[in-house]
Each structure stands twice: as C-alpha cells, then as structure tokens.
mmCIF file of C-alpha atoms and ligand atoms in Angstrom:
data_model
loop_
_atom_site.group_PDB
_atom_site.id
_atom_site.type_symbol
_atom_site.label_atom_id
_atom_site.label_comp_id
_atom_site.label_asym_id
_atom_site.label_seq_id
_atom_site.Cartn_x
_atom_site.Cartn_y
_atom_site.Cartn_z
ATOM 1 C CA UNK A 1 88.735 81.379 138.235
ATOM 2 C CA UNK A 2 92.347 81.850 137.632
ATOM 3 C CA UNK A 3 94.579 79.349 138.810
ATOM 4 C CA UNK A 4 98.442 78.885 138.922
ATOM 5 C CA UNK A 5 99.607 75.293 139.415
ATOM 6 C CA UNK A 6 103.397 74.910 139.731
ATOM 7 C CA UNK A 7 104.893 71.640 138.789
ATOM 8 C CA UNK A 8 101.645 71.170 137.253
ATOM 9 C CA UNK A 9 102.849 68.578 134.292
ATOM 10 C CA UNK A 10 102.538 65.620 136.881
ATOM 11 C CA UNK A 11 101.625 63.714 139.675
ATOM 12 C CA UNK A 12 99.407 65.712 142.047
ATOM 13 C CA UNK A 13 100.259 69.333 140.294
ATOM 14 C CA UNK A 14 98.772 67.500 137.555
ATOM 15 C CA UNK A 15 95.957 66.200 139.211
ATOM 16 C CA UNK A 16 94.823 69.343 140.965
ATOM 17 C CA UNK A 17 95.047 71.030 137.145
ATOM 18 C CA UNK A 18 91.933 68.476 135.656
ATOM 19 C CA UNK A 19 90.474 69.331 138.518
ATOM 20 C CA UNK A 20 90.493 72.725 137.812
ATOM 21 C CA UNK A 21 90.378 72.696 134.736
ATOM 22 C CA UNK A 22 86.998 70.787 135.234
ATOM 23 C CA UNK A 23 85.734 73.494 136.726
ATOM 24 C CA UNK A 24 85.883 75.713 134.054
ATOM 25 C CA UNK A 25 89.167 77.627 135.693
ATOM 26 C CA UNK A 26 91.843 79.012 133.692
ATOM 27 C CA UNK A 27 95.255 76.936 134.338
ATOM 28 C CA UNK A 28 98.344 78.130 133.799
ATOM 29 C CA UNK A 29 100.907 75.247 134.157
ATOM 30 C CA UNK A 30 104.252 76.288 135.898
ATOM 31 C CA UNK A 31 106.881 74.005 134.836
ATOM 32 C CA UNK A 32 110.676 73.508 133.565
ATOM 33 C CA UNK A 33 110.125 71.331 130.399
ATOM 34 C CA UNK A 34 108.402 72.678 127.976
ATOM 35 C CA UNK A 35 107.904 69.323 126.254
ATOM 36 C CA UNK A 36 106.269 67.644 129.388
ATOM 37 C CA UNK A 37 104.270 70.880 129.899
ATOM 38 C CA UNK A 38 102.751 70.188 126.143
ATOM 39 C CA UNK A 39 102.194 66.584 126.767
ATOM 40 C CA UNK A 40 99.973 67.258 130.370
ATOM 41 C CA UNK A 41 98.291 70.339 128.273
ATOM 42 C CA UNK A 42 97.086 68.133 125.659
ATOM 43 C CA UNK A 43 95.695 65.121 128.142
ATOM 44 C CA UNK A 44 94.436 68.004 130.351
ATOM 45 C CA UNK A 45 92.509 69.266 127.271
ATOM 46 C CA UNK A 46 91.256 65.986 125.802
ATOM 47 C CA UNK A 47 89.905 64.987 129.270
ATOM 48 C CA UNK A 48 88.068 67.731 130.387
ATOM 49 C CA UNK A 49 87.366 69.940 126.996
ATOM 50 C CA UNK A 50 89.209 73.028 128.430
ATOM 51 C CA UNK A 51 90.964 74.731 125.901
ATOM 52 C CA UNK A 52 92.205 77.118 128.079
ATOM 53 C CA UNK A 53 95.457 75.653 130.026
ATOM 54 C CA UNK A 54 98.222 77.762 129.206
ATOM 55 C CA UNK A 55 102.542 76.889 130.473
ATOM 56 C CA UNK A 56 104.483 79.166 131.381
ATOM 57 C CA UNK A 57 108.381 78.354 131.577
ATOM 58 C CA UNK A 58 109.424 78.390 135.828
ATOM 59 C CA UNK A 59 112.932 76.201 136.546
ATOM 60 C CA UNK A 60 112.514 76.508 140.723
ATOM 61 C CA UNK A 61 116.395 76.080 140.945
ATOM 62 C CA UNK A 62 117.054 79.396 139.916
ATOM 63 C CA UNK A 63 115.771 82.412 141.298
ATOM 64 C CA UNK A 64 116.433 84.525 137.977
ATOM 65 C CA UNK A 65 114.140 82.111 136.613
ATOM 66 C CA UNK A 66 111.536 82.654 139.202
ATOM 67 C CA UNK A 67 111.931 86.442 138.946
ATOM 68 C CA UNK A 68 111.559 86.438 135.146
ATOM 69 C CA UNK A 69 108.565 83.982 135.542
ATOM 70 C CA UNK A 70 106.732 86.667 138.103
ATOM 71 C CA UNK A 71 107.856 89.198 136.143
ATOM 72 C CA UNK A 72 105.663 87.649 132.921
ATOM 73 C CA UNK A 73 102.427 86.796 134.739
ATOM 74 C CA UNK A 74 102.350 90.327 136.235
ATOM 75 C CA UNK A 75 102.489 91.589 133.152
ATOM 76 C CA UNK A 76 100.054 89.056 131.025
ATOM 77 C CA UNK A 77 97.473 88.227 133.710
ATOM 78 C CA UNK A 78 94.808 90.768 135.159
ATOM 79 C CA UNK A 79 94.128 88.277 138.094
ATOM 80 C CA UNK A 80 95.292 85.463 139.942
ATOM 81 C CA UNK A 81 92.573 83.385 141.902
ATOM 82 C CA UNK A 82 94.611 80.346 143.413
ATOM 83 C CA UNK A 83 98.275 79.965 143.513
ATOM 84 C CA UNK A 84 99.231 76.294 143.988
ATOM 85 C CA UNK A 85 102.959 75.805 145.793
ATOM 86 C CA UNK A 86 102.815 72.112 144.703
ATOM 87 C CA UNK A 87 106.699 71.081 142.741
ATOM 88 C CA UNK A 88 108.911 69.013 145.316
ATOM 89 C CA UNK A 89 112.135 66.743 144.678
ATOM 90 C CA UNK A 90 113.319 64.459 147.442
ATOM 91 C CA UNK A 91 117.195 64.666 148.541
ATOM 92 C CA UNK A 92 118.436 63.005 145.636
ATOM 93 C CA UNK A 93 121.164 64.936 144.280
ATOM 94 C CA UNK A 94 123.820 64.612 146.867
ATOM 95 C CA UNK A 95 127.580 63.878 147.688
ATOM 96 C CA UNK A 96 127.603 60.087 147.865
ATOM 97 C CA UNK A 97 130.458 60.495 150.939
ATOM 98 C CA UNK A 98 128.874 62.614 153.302
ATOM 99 C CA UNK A 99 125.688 63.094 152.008
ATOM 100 C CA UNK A 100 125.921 66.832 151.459
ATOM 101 C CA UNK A 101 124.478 68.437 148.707
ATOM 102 C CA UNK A 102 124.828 69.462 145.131
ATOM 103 C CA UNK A 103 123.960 73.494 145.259
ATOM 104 C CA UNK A 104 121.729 75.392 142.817
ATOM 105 C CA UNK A 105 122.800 77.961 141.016
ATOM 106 C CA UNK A 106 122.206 80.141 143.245
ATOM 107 C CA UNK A 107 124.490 78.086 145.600
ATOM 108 C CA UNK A 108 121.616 76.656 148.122
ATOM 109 C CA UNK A 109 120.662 73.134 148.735
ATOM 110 C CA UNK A 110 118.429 71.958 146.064
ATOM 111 C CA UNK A 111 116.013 70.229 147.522
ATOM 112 C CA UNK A 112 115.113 73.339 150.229
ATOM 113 C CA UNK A 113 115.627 75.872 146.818
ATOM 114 C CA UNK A 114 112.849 74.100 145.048
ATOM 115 C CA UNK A 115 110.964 72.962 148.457
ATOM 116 C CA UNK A 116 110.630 76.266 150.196
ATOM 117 C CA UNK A 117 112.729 79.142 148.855
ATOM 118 C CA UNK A 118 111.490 79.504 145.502
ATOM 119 C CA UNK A 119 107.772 79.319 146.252
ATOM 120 C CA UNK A 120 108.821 81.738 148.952
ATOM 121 C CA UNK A 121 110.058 84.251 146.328
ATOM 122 C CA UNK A 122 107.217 83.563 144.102
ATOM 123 C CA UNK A 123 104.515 83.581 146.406
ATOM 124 C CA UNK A 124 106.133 87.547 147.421
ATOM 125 C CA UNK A 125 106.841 88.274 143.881
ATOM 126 C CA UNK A 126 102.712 87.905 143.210
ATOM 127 C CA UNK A 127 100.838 89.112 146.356
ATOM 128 C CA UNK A 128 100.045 92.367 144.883
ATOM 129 C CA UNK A 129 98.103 90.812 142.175
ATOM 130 C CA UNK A 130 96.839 87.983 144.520
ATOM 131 C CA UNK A 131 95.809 91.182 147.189
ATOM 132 C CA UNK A 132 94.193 92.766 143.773
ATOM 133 C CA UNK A 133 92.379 89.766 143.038
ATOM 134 C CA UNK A 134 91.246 88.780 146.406
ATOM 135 C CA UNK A 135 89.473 86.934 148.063
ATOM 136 C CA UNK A 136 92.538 84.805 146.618
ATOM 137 C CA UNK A 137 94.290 81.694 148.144
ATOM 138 C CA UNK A 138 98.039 80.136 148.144
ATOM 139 C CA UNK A 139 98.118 76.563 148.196
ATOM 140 C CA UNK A 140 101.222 74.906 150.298
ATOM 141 C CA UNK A 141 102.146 71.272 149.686
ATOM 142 C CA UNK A 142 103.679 70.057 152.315
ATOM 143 C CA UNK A 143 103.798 65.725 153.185
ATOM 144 C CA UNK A 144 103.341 64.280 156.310
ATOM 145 C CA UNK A 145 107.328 64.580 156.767
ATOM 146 C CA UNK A 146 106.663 67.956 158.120
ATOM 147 C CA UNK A 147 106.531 66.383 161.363
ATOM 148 C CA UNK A 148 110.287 64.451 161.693
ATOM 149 C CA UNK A 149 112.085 67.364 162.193
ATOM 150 C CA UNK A 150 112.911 68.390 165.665
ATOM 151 C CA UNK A 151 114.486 71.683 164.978
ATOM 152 C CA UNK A 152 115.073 73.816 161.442
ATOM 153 C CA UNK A 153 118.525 75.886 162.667
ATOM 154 C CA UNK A 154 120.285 78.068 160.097
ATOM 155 C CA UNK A 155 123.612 78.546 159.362
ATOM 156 C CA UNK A 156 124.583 81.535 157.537
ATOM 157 C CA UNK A 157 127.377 82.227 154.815
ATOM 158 C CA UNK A 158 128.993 79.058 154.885
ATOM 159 C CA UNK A 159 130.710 79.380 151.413
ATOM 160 C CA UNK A 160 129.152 77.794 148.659
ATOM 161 C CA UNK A 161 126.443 75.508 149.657
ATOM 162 C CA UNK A 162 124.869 77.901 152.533
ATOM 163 C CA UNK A 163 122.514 76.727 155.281
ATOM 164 C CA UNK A 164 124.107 73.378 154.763
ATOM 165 C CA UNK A 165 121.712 72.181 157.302
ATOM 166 C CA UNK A 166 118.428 72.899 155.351
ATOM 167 C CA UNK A 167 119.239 70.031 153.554
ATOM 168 C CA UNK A 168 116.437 67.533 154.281
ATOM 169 C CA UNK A 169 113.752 66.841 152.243
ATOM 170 C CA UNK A 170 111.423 66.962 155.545
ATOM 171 C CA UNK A 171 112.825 70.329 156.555
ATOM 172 C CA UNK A 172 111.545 71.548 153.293
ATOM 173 C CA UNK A 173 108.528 70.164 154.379
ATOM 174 C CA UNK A 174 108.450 71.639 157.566
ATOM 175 C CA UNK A 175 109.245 75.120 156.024
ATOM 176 C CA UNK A 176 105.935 74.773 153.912
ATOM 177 C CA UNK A 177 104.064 74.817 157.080
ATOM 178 C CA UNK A 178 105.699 77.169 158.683
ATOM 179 C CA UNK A 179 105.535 79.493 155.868
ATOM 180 C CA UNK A 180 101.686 78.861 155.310
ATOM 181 C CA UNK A 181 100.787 79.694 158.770
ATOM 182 C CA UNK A 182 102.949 83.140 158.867
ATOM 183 C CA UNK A 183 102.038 84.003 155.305
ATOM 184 C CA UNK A 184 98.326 83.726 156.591
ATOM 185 C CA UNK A 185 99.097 86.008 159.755
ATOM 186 C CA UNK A 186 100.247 88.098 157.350
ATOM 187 C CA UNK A 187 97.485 88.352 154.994
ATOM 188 C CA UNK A 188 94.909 88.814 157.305
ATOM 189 C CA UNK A 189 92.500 91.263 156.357
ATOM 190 C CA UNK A 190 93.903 91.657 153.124
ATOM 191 C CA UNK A 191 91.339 88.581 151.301
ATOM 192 C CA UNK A 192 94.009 86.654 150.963
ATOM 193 C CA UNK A 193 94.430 83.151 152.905
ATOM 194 C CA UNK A 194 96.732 79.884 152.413
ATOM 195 C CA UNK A 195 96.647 76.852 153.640
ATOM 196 C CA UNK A 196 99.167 73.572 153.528
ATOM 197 C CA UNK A 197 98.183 70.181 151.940
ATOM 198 C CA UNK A 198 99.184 66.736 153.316
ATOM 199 C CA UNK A 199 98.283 65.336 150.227
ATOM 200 C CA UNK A 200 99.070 61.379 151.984
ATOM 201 C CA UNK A 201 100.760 58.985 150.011
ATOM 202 C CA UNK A 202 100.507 58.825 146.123
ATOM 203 C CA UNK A 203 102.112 57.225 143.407
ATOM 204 C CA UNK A 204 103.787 60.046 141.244
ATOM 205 C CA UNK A 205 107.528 60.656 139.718
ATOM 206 C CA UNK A 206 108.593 61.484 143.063
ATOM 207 C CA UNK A 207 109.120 57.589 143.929
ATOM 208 C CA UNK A 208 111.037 57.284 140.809
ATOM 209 C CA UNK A 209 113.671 59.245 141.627
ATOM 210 C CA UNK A 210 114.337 58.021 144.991
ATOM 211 C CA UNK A 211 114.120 53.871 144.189
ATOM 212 C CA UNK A 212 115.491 52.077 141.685
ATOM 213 C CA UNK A 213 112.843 51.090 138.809
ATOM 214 C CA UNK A 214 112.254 47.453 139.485
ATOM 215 C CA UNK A 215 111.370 48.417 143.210
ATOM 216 C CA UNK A 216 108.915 51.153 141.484
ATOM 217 C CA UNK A 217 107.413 48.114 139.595
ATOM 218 C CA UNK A 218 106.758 46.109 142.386
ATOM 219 C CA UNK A 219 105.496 49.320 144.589
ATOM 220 C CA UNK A 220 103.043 49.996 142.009
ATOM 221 C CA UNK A 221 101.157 46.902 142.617
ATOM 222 C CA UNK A 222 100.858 47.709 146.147
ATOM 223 C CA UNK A 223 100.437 51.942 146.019
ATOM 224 C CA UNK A 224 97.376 50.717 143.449
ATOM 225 C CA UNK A 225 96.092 48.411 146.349
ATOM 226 C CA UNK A 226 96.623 50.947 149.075
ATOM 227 C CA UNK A 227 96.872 54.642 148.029
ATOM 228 C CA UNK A 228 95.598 56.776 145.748
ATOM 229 C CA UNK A 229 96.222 58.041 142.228
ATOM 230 C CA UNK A 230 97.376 61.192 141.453
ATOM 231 C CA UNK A 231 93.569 62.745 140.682
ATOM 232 C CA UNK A 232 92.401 61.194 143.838
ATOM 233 C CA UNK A 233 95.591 62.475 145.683
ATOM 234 C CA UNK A 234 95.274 66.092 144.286
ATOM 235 C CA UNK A 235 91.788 66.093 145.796
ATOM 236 C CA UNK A 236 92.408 67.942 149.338
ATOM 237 C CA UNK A 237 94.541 70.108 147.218
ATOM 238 C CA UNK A 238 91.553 71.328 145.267
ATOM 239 C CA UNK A 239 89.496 71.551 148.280
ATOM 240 C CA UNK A 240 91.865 73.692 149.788
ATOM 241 C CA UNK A 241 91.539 75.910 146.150
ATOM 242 C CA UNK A 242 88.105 76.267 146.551
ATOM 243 C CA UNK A 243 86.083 75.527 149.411
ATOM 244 C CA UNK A 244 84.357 78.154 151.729
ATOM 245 C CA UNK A 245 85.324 78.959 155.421
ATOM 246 C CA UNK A 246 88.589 77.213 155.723
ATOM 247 C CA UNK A 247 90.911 78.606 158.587
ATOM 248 C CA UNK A 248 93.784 80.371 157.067
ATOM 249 C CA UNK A 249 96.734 78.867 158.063
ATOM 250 C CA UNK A 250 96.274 75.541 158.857
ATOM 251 C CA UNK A 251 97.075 72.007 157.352
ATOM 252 C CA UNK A 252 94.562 70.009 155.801
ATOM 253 C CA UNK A 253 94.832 66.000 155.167
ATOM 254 C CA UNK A 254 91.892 64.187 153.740
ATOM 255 C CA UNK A 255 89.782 67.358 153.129
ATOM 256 C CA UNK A 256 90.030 68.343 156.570
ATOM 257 C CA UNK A 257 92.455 70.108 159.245
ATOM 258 C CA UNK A 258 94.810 67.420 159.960
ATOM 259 C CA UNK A 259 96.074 66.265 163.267
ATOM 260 C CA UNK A 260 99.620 65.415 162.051
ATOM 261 C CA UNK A 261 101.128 69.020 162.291
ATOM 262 C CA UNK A 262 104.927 69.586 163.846
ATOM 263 C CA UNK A 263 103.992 71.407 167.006
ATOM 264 C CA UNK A 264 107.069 73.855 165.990
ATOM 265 C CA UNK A 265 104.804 75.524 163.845
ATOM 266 C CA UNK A 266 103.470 77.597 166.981
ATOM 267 C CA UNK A 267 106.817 78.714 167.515
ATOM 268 C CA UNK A 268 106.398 82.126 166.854
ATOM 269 C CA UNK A 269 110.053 83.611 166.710
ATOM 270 C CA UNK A 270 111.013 80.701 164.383
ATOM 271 C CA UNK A 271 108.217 80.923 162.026
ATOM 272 C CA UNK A 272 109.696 85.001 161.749
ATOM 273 C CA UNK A 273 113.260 84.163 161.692
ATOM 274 C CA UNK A 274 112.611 81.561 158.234
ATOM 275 C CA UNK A 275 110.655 84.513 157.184
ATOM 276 C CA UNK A 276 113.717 86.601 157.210
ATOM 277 C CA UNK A 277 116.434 84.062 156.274
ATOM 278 C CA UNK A 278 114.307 83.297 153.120
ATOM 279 C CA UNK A 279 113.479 87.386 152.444
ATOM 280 C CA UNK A 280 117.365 87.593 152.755
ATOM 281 C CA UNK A 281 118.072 84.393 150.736
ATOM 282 C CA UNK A 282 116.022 85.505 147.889
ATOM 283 C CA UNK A 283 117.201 88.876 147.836
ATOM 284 C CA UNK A 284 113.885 90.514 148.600
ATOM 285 C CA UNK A 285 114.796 92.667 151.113
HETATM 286 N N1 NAP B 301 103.667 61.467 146.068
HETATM 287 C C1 NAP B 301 103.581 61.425 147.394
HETATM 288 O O1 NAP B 301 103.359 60.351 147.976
HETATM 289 C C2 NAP B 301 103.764 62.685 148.185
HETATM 290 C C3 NAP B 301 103.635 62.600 149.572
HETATM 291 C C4 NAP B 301 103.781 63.761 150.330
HETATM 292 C C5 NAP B 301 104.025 64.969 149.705
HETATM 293 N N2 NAP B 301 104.173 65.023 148.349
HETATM 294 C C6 NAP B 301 104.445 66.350 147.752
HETATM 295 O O2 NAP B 301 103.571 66.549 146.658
HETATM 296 C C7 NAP B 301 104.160 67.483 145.738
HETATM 297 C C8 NAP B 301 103.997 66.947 144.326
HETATM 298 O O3 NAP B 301 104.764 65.758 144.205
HETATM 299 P P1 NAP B 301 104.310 64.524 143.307
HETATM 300 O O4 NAP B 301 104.208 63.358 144.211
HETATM 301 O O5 NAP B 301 103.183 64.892 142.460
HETATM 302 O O6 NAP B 301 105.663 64.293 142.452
HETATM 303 P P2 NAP B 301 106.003 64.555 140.912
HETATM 304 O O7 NAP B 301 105.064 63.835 140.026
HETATM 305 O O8 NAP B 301 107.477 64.271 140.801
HETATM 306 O O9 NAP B 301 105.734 66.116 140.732
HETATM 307 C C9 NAP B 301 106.661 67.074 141.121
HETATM 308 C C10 NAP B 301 106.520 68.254 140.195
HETATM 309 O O10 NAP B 301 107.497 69.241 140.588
HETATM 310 C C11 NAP B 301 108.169 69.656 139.424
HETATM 311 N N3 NAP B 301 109.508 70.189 139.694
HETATM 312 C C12 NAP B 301 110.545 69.554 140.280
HETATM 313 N N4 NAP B 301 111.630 70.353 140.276
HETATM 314 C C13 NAP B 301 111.261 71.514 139.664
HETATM 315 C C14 NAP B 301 111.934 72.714 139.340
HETATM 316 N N5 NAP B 301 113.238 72.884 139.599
HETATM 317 N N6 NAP B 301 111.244 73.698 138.723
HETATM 318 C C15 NAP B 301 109.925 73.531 138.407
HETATM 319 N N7 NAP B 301 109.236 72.411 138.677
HETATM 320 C C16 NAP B 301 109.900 71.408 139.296
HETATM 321 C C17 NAP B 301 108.256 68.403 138.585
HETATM 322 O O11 NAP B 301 108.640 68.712 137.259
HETATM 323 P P3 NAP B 301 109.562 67.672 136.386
HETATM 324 O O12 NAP B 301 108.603 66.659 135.837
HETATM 325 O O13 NAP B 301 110.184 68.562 135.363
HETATM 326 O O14 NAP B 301 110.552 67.061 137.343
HETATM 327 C C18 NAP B 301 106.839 67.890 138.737
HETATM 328 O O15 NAP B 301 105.958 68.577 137.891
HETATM 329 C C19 NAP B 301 105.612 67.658 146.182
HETATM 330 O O16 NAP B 301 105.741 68.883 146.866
HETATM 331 C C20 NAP B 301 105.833 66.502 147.141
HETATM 332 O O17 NAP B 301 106.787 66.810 148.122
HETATM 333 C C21 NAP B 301 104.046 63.910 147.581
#
C-alpha cells in the first residue's frame, strides 16, 4: 500500500504513519520542516523496522508549494493508495485588536488555507493518480468542532485577507466535512471514496500553540488520565485507511460513523458553492 500522510511528523499524522508503516505500507511524510520530518522518519523506522518512509517538502500556506509538491509525486510515484488530509493549526496567528487574521501568502486566512483550501487543491491536484490507483481513499480530519458553526457564508474580494469570515478554526472544520461528503458524491463509481475523522481529543502540538506551556504541563497530567495518545488517537484514522465497506462520505469517531455531524452537511447547494469558492480560490478552474 501506498500511503500519503500530510503533517505526518506529529501528533496524530504521526500516529496514523507507525500505523502504516506497521503494516508494511509505503509512507511518504508530507511536511514543512525538513528537520522534524527526519526526526519522525527515524523513530518511525526504529519502531516498526520500515525502511521505507520517505518526506517530501509540502508548506500548506502556500499554494505554489502545494502545486510543486503534486507536481513531484505525480511524477515519482506510480500509485497512491490512501491520501491522509490530517495537518491543522488552530486560530493562533491573529490581530490581537479585532481578532482578524494574519493572511498567507496567498492572502487567505491561515488557519482555513492550511484547514481546508490546501488539502482542497491537493486532494484535485492527485485524483488522477488516486482514480488510476483505485480502489483508493482520501482521509479528512476534521474535530468535533465541525459542529459549532451555524452557517459558513463567503465573502468575496475583500482586499487582502479575502473571505475574512472563514476565519475560524471550526469553520475549517466544518469545511472538512463538507468537502468529504461532496468529494465522495463525486467519486462515485470511480473506486475512489473519503471519509472524515473525528479523531476526539488527543494530546499533540496543537495544544501547545493555543495555551501557554505551564497550562500544557498541568493538562498533560489530566489528557494522560482521560484521552488518548497520539497512536491511540490516530487509530479511527487508520481504520478509515483501510477497512472494508465503509460508506463514502461520512464521519467516523471511535471507529465508527459518528453521531456528532453539523446537520449543514446535507445542505446540498452549500456543500457546491465551497466547492466552487475553493476551485476559484485555488485557481483550479
Ligand atoms: N489533538 C486534538 O485533540 C485534535 C482534536 C480534533 C481534531 N484534531 C485535528 O487533528 C489534526 C492533527 O492535529 P494534531 O492534534 O496531531 O496536532 P499537531 O501535532 O500540531 O499536528 C499538526 C500537523 O500539521 C502540520 N502543519 C501545520 N501547518 C502546516 C503547514 N503550513 N504545512 C504543512 N504541515 C503543516 C504540523 O507540522 P509542524 O510540526 O511543522 O507545525 C503537524 O505535523 C488536525 O487537523 C487537527 O485539527 C486534533
């Protein structure tokens, strides 16, 4: 099996790679820093005796990176078995006045760039070879967030930091479903499927860059007493890689569909319309 995990140098990413990796599945680790790549790589390796876990460079705030990322694994891999949608960052870097955000590059709010659009444009960028290698799967992590949001409404060409409302952290979220259950409309009868991951609560990096360290500290004690670690975490994750007769399209918690789901993701004419903001956003049309 051949397996693409992006943000796969920690936390659950990292997780769902031993897994894999376990299983005897090539892994190619998606990530921005090199140097952290190496470091997962090498405990990936010891742990599990795969020698074959491979990073590629992939920044998710820039869509030139994303493009020249694709561009690479089209033309090094012959197959791609799993794709794995699983980097996030939480609504960190913002304005402290008004809470708006810093942009990307690409002038889009970083959290729903990295959340949603990117693995939007990558997941597009590779469906031919995921169609070629089918039956193939794309992976969604979403949280349990997914369900705040009332509405996701989109405001277009608004200077530099456009669709200033997609700026929460559980509209990303929200996208992920969304995008999971039209991608898998989409797909159907092509071999490929995709599914979204509630992976529940974990204790990764992703805490560390929302709380101050002595809070992470004392939230350790408790995530060890309460939640799961990041290989436990990554587990529905995995399932969703590689267990038969899943329904395309749904969310899965706890290695089953999950009841937690924002009921906006049977909104129909919203489910298109992010389908053709993000086609536009990412220049794919
Ligand atoms: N932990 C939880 O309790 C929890 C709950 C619900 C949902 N989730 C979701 O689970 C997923 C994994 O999160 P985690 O908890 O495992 O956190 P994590 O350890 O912080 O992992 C996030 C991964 O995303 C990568 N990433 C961030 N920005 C990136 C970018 N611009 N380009 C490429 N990679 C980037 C990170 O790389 P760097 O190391 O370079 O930053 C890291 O590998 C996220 O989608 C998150 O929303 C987590």
């Amino acid at each position: 099996m051949d397996s693409l995990t992006v943000g796969g140098n920690s936390g659950i990413g990292k997780g769902a790679a031993i897994h894999l990796a376990r299983r005897g599945a090539r892994v190619i680790l998606a990530c921005r820093n090199a140097q952290k790549a190496q470091e997962a790589i090498t405990e990936i390796t010891s742990c599990t005796g795969n020698q074959n876990i491979v990073f590629r460079k992939l920044d998710l705030l820039s869509f030139k990176s994303v493009r020249e990322f694709a561009d690479r694994i089209l033309q090094e891999e012959e197959r791609l078995d799993v794709l794995i949608n699983n980097a996030g960052i939480p609504d960190t870097n913002t304005h402290d006045e008004d809470r708006t955000p810093f942009p990307s590059e690409d002038g889009y709010s970083q959290s729903f760039q990295v959340n949603h659009f990117s693995h939007f444009l990558l997941t597009n960028l590779l469906l031919d070879l995921l169609k070629k290698s089918s039956p193939s799967r794309v992976v969604n992590v979403t949280s349990r967030l997914n369900t705040a949001p009332t509405k996701l409404d989109f405001t277009v060409g608004d200077g530099n930091v456009r669709y200033p409302k997609l700026t929460h952290y559980t509209k990303g979220k929200l996208a992920n479903v969304l995008f999971t259950k039209e991608l898998a409309k989409r797909m159907e009868g092509t071999g490929v499927t995709s599914y979204s991951v509630d992976p529940g609560i974990i204790f990764s990096n992703i805490w560390e860059k929302q709380i101050t360290k002595w809070k992470v500290h004392a939230m350790s004690l408790i995530f060890w007493l309460l939640f799961c670690d990041e290989l436990s975490g990554s587990e529905t994750t995995v399932y969703c890689a590689v267990e038969e007769g899943l329904q395309s399209g749904l969310v899965y918690f706890d290695c089953r569909p999950s009841r937690h789901v924002n009921s906006l993701i049977e909104n129909d004419e919203l489910r298109e319309e992010l389908w053709n903001v993000s086609l536009e956003v990412t220049d794919l049309k």
